[in-house]
Every structure is written in structure tokens, then in C-alpha cells.
Amino acid sequence: MKILVTGGAGFIGSCFIRHMLKSHPDYKIINFDCLTYAGNIENLDDIKNSPNYSFIKADICDKKAVDRAVSEVDCVINFAAESHVDRSILNPEIFIETNIKGTLNLLDCAKKHGIQRYLQVSTDEVYGTLGKDGYFTENTPLAPNSPYSASKAGADMLVRSYFETYKTPVLITRCSNNYGPYQYPEKLIPFFISKLLKGEKVPLYGDGLNIRDWLYVYDHCRAIDTVLHKGREGEVYNIGGHNEKSNFEITKIILKEMGRDESSIEYVKDRLGHDRRYAIDNTKITTELGWEPSLTFEEGIKLTINWYLNNIEWIKSIENKKAAAL
């Protein structure tokens, strides 16, 4: 099988490519990425010479490039997206361009070339926010609260429409907060680690009690692999880790692992439209497809923190590129 992975130089995409090459050594993987600030081709240095891996530097908003790439593969998995909520608040336009128009280009080309399967990697943020109780299921109405989540919800609706209208063999996965190696250090865990390494305080939004369900990235990759091969066309599958933690709890774990205390926390003004709680019910993927997380949160978070502490040069390289771009 030959698979086009868009956004494969990013955090989850690069981990997914690594997972697929290991789990399916006979598959061919094409990484299609325009290498925005969050795309780092060095994330895949360890497999760049694999005979079953190739890279195309291109943008999913470039329909001609998308068409050429899709014409050569059996399946498409779309990770490519602008994904940082804070950036979407400051500049919503690029999120609409990439997350909606780019998805439309991929769907059009998938339809044109008779792709066997198109899998859209989405997020639990499209469901909005939860109260103290309850969980997001696949039937929860979409109620996005940020430009980012609205753009992802819009893309999901396009994907659904291509199944209903054209019978394009699509699948949608919606995951909870991922954590693990290679995550761009603007997201909470690597960002806080990088701040502490520089002797700075960590900025915690609001009261720090916003709750997320945390999922180890390689467990997420296994889930996408499972949905690709076993999922029912036209269906949505929620992927969660059953690990609800507040941002304050995550911060305390990081501080403890790095030998710091709560004096290293700086509480800052909460961001606009900050959802209070996300939690996923992953019963569907577990009962239908047999997937479940392999790591406890306690195991995964230690692996993650240790990876960043053992790869300080990777963090420095990202920060140097960021500084050079300013």
C-alpha cells in the first residue's frame, strides 16, 4: 500500500510515519508538508533514508501539487493543519485557508483519483466545552469556540459531505490532547519544559483548572492505523486516553520532574474562548475496532519529559529557527 501523509513533518504526523514504517515495513509512505514554522523535517532524520519513505515539500492549498501526489497513492491521511488556538485568535484567516480550503483540495483529488481511503485527523475541540460531568461521543453536536476549532469543524463537515454526496470512502478521527516527543514547543508540556530549562517561570492561564484528556502520541498513531484498516467508511471515531488532568496538575508534574516548586508558576490572564473541560468517550473505537491505550498517563508523561530533557539540542534548534524567522 502507498499512503500520502500530509503534515508529516509535524508532531503527530512525524510520529505516525515512524509508527507506520515500523508496523508495516512493506508500505510506501509519502510525506507531503510545506514546512511551516511547526513543520520540522529533522523530526524524521532517523528514517529519512528508508527506501519506503519519500518527502514532497508542498502546500495542501496548492491544488496542482496535491493532484500530482494523490494520483500516485492508495490512501490519504490528512494531518496538515494550523493548530495553535492562540494563533487562530490573532490571525483566523490562515486557519480557514489551510484547514478548510486545503482539506477541500485533498477531497477533490481523492474523489478524482478513486482513493481507497481518505482519513481526516480532527480534534475533540470541535465539540466545544463540557461541564463537570459527561463525555464527548461521536454524536455530540459540534459547537466550536475558537477560530481554530471552527476551521476544523468546517473541514469535518466537508469530509462528511463528500461521503454523503460522492460516496468518497472517508473516515474522521477526533482525538484528545496529544503529548509525547517532537511536539513543537508552543504547546503546554514542551513549552513549560523549555521555559524551566532557561530558568524562567511558566505562564499558566487563568486559575489553571482547565481540564483536558491526555493521549500519548504513539497510542494515537496506533489508533489512526487501526481506523485506517478497520474503520467503517463514513464514520467518526473518537480517540481518547481516559486521562483527565487540569493544566495545573500537568504543571505540577513537570515541576516535580525538573526539581522545581510552585514558585516557578506565573498566573497570566486567561485566553479568549478558553474551553473549560474536554473528555472523550472512546467506547466506539474500543468495542468496534479493538483499540485501547497501551500506556498509563504516569508512564507516558515520564517518557515524554525525559525525552525533552535528553533532547535539549532539539528544543534549541527549534527556538533558533524561530528567532531567525523574526
Coordinates of C-alpha atoms in Angstrom, one line a residue:
M1 CA 0.0 0.0 0.0
K2 CA 1.2 3.5 -0.8
I3 CA 0.0 6.3 1.6
L4 CA 0.2 10.0 1.3
V5 CA 0.6 11.6 4.8
T6 CA 0.0 15.4 4.7
G7 CA 1.6 17.4 7.5
G8 CA 4.0 14.5 8.1
A9 CA 6.8 16.8 9.4
G10 CA 4.7 18.0 12.3
F11 CA 4.4 16.5 15.8
I12 CA 1.8 13.8 15.3
G13 CA 2.4 13.3 11.6
S14 CA 6.1 12.5 12.0
C15 CA 5.4 10.1 14.9
F16 CA 2.7 8.4 12.7
I17 CA 5.1 8.0 9.8
R18 CA 7.7 6.4 12.1
H19 CA 5.0 4.1 13.5
M20 CA 3.8 3.0 10.1
L21 CA 7.2 2.3 8.7
K22 CA 7.9 0.1 11.7
S23 CA 4.5 -1.6 11.8
H24 CA 4.0 -2.1 8.0
P25 CA 7.5 -2.4 6.5
D26 CA 6.1 -3.2 3.1
Y27 CA 4.1 0.1 2.9
K28 CA 5.3 3.1 1.0
I29 CA 4.9 6.5 2.8
I30 CA 5.0 9.8 1.1
N31 CA 5.3 12.8 3.4
F32 CA 3.7 15.9 2.0
D33 CA 4.5 19.0 4.0
C34 CA 5.1 22.7 3.3
L35 CA 7.3 23.1 6.4
T36 CA 5.6 26.0 8.1
Y37 CA 7.1 27.1 11.5
A38 CA 5.7 23.9 13.2
G39 CA 6.9 21.5 10.5
N40 CA 10.3 20.2 11.1
I41 CA 11.8 17.8 8.7
E42 CA 14.5 17.0 11.2
N43 CA 11.8 15.2 13.2
L44 CA 12.3 12.3 10.7
D45 CA 16.1 12.3 10.5
D46 CA 16.2 8.7 11.8
I47 CA 14.1 7.3 8.9
K48 CA 14.9 9.8 6.1
N49 CA 17.0 7.2 4.2
S50 CA 14.4 4.5 4.4
P51 CA 13.7 3.1 0.9
N52 CA 9.9 3.2 1.7
Y53 CA 9.9 6.8 2.6
S54 CA 9.9 9.9 0.5
F55 CA 9.3 13.6 1.0
I56 CA 7.5 16.3 -1.1
K57 CA 7.7 19.9 0.0
A58 CA 4.4 21.4 -1.0
D59 CA 1.3 23.1 0.4
I60 CA -2.2 21.4 0.5
C61 CA -3.5 24.7 -0.7
D62 CA -1.6 24.1 -4.0
K63 CA -4.1 22.0 -5.8
K64 CA -1.8 21.1 -8.7
A65 CA 0.8 19.7 -6.2
V66 CA -2.0 17.9 -4.3
D67 CA -3.3 16.4 -7.5
R68 CA 0.1 15.0 -8.6
A69 CA 0.7 13.5 -5.2
V70 CA -2.8 12.0 -4.7
S71 CA -2.7 10.4 -8.2
E72 CA 0.2 8.2 -7.1
V73 CA -1.2 6.7 -3.8
D74 CA -3.9 4.4 -2.5
C75 CA -4.8 6.3 0.7
V76 CA -4.6 9.8 2.1
I77 CA -4.2 10.7 5.8
N78 CA -4.6 14.4 6.4
F79 CA -2.7 15.7 9.4
A80 CA -1.9 19.1 7.8
A81 CA -3.4 21.9 9.7
E82 CA -2.8 25.1 11.5
S83 CA -3.4 24.0 15.1
H84 CA -2.5 26.6 17.7
V85 CA -5.5 28.2 19.3
D86 CA -3.7 31.4 20.4
R87 CA -2.5 31.9 16.8
S88 CA -6.1 31.4 15.5
I89 CA -7.3 34.2 17.8
L90 CA -4.7 36.6 16.4
N91 CA -4.9 35.5 12.7
P92 CA -8.0 33.4 11.8
E93 CA -7.6 33.8 8.0
I94 CA -4.7 31.3 7.7
F95 CA -6.7 28.7 9.6
I96 CA -9.6 29.0 7.1
E97 CA -7.2 28.8 4.2
T98 CA -5.2 25.7 5.3
N99 CA -7.7 23.8 7.4
I100 CA -10.8 24.2 5.1
K101 CA -9.5 25.1 1.6
G102 CA -6.6 22.6 1.9
T103 CA -9.0 19.9 3.0
L104 CA -11.3 20.6 0.1
N105 CA -8.3 20.3 -2.3
L106 CA -7.5 16.9 -0.9
L107 CA -11.1 15.7 -1.0
D108 CA -11.5 16.8 -4.6
C109 CA -8.3 15.0 -5.7
A110 CA -9.2 11.9 -3.6
K111 CA -12.6 11.7 -5.4
K112 CA -11.0 12.3 -8.8
H113 CA -8.4 9.5 -8.4
G114 CA -10.6 7.0 -6.7
I115 CA -8.6 6.8 -3.5
Q116 CA -9.2 3.7 -1.4
R117 CA -9.5 5.6 1.9
Y118 CA -9.3 9.2 3.0
L119 CA -8.7 9.7 6.7
Q120 CA -9.2 13.2 8.3
V121 CA -7.4 13.7 11.6
S122 CA -9.5 16.1 13.6
T123 CA -9.8 17.1 17.2
D124 CA -12.2 16.9 20.2
E125 CA -12.2 20.8 20.2
V126 CA -14.8 20.7 17.5
Y127 CA -17.3 19.6 20.2
G128 CA -16.8 22.8 22.3
T129 CA -16.7 22.5 26.1
L130 CA -18.0 20.3 28.8
G131 CA -19.3 20.9 32.3
K132 CA -18.0 18.9 35.3
D133 CA -19.7 15.7 34.1
G134 CA -20.2 13.9 30.8
Y135 CA -18.1 13.0 27.8
F136 CA -17.9 13.8 24.1
T137 CA -19.3 11.0 22.0
E138 CA -19.3 10.8 18.2
N139 CA -22.9 12.0 18.4
T140 CA -22.2 15.1 20.4
P141 CA -23.2 18.2 18.4
L142 CA -20.3 20.3 17.1
A143 CA -20.0 23.6 18.9
P144 CA -16.5 25.1 18.3
N145 CA -15.5 28.0 20.4
S146 CA -12.3 29.3 18.7
P147 CA -11.4 30.1 15.1
Y148 CA -9.1 27.0 15.1
S149 CA -11.8 24.6 16.3
A150 CA -14.3 26.2 13.9
S151 CA -12.0 25.7 11.0
K152 CA -11.5 22.0 12.0
A153 CA -15.3 21.6 12.3
G154 CA -15.8 23.1 8.9
A155 CA -13.3 20.6 7.4
D156 CA -15.0 17.7 9.1
M157 CA -18.3 18.8 7.6
L158 CA -16.7 18.9 4.1
V159 CA -15.3 15.4 4.7
R160 CA -18.8 14.1 5.7
S161 CA -20.4 15.8 2.7
Y162 CA -18.0 14.0 0.3
F163 CA -19.2 10.7 1.7
E164 CA -22.8 11.6 1.6
T165 CA -22.7 13.2 -1.9
Y166 CA -20.0 11.4 -3.8
K167 CA -19.5 8.2 -1.7
T168 CA -15.8 9.1 -1.2
P169 CA -14.5 6.5 1.3
V170 CA -13.8 8.8 4.1
L171 CA -13.1 8.4 7.8
I172 CA -12.8 11.0 10.6
T173 CA -10.9 10.7 13.9
R174 CA -11.2 13.1 16.7
C175 CA -8.5 12.9 19.4
S176 CA -7.9 14.4 22.8
N177 CA -4.8 16.4 23.7
N178 CA -1.7 14.6 22.5
Y179 CA 1.6 14.6 24.3
G180 CA 5.0 13.0 23.5
P181 CA 8.3 13.6 21.7
Y182 CA 8.8 16.1 18.8
Q183 CA 5.9 18.4 19.8
Y184 CA 6.6 22.0 18.8
P185 CA 7.4 24.0 22.0
E186 CA 4.5 26.3 21.8
K187 CA 2.2 23.6 23.3
L188 CA 2.0 23.3 27.1
I189 CA 4.3 20.4 28.0
P190 CA 7.4 21.2 25.8
F191 CA 6.8 25.0 26.2
F192 CA 6.9 24.7 30.0
I193 CA 9.9 22.4 29.9
S194 CA 11.8 24.9 27.7
K195 CA 10.9 27.8 29.9
L196 CA 12.2 26.0 33.0
L197 CA 15.4 24.9 31.3
K198 CA 16.1 28.7 30.7
G199 CA 15.4 29.4 34.4
E200 CA 12.1 31.2 33.6
K201 CA 8.7 30.9 35.2
V202 CA 5.9 29.0 33.4
P203 CA 2.8 31.1 32.4
L204 CA -0.3 29.3 33.5
Y205 CA -3.6 30.6 32.0
G206 CA -6.4 31.7 34.4
D207 CA -6.7 29.6 37.5
G208 CA -5.0 26.6 35.8
L209 CA -8.1 24.4 36.3
N210 CA -9.0 23.9 32.6
I211 CA -9.2 20.1 32.1
R212 CA -8.0 18.1 29.1
D213 CA -8.0 14.3 28.3
W214 CA -4.4 13.5 27.6
L215 CA -3.3 10.9 25.0
Y216 CA 0.2 9.6 24.3
V217 CA 1.1 10.4 20.7
Y218 CA 2.1 6.8 19.8
D219 CA -1.1 5.4 21.2
H220 CA -2.9 8.0 18.9
C221 CA -0.8 6.7 16.0
R222 CA -1.8 3.1 16.6
A223 CA -5.5 4.3 16.8
I224 CA -5.2 6.0 13.4
D225 CA -3.6 2.9 11.9
T226 CA -6.5 0.8 13.3
V227 CA -9.2 3.1 11.9
L228 CA -7.5 3.2 8.5
H229 CA -7.6 -0.6 8.2
K230 CA -10.7 -1.5 10.2
G231 CA -12.9 1.6 10.4
R232 CA -16.3 1.8 8.7
E233 CA -16.4 4.3 5.8
G234 CA -18.3 7.5 6.6
E235 CA -17.8 7.1 10.3
V236 CA -16.3 9.2 13.1
Y237 CA -14.1 7.6 15.8
N238 CA -13.2 9.4 19.0
I239 CA -9.7 8.7 20.3
G240 CA -9.0 9.5 24.0
G241 CA -6.7 8.4 26.7
H242 CA -9.1 8.4 29.7
N243 CA -6.6 10.7 31.4
E244 CA -8.3 13.9 32.6
K245 CA -5.8 16.3 34.1
S246 CA -6.0 20.0 34.7
N247 CA -3.4 22.3 33.4
F248 CA -2.3 22.9 37.0
E249 CA -1.9 19.1 37.6
I250 CA 0.2 18.8 34.4
T251 CA 2.3 21.8 35.5
K252 CA 3.0 20.3 39.0
I253 CA 4.1 17.0 37.4
I254 CA 6.6 18.9 35.1
L255 CA 7.8 21.0 38.1
K256 CA 8.4 17.9 40.2
E257 CA 10.3 16.0 37.5
M258 CA 12.5 19.0 36.9
G259 CA 13.1 19.7 40.6
R260 CA 11.1 22.9 40.8
D261 CA 8.2 24.1 43.0
E262 CA 5.1 26.2 42.5
S263 CA 7.1 29.4 42.9
S264 CA 8.0 28.8 39.3
I265 CA 4.4 29.3 38.2
E266 CA 3.3 32.7 36.9
Y267 CA -0.5 33.0 36.6
V268 CA -1.5 35.0 33.5
K269 CA -4.7 36.4 32.1
D270 CA -6.9 33.6 30.6
R271 CA -7.1 33.4 26.8
L272 CA -10.2 34.3 24.9
G273 CA -12.8 31.5 24.4
H274 CA -10.8 29.1 26.6
D275 CA -12.9 25.9 26.9
R276 CA -13.1 24.6 30.5
R277 CA -13.1 20.8 30.0
Y278 CA -12.7 18.2 27.3
A279 CA -13.2 14.5 27.9
I280 CA -13.7 11.7 25.3
D281 CA -15.8 8.6 25.4
N282 CA -13.8 6.2 23.2
T283 CA -16.2 3.3 23.6
K284 CA -16.8 3.1 19.8
I285 CA -13.2 2.6 18.7
T286 CA -12.6 0.2 21.6
T287 CA -15.6 -2.0 21.1
E288 CA -15.8 -1.9 17.3
L289 CA -12.1 -1.9 16.4
G290 CA -10.3 -3.3 19.5
W291 CA -8.0 -0.3 20.1
E292 CA -7.2 1.0 23.6
P293 CA -4.3 3.0 25.0
S294 CA -1.2 1.0 25.8
L295 CA 0.4 3.4 28.3
T296 CA -0.9 4.9 31.5
F297 CA -0.6 8.7 31.8
E298 CA 2.1 8.2 34.5
E299 CA 4.2 6.1 32.2
G300 CA 3.7 8.3 29.2
I301 CA 4.4 11.6 30.9
K302 CA 7.7 10.4 32.4
L303 CA 8.8 9.1 28.9
T304 CA 7.8 12.5 27.4
I305 CA 9.6 14.7 30.0
N306 CA 12.7 12.5 29.8
W307 CA 12.7 12.7 26.0
Y308 CA 12.8 16.5 26.1
L309 CA 15.4 16.6 28.8
N310 CA 17.6 14.3 26.8
N311 CA 17.0 16.2 23.6
I312 CA 17.7 19.8 24.7
E313 CA 19.5 20.5 21.4
W314 CA 16.3 19.7 19.5
I315 CA 14.5 22.4 21.5
K316 CA 17.3 24.8 21.0
S317 CA 17.3 24.2 17.3
I318 CA 13.6 24.9 17.1
E319 CA 14.0 28.1 19.1
N320 CA 16.9 29.3 17.0
K321 CA 14.9 28.8 13.8
K322 CA 12.0 30.7 15.4
A323 CA 14.4 33.6 16.3
A324 CA 15.9 33.7 12.8
A325 CA 12.4 34.0 11.3
L326 CA 11.5 37.1 13.3

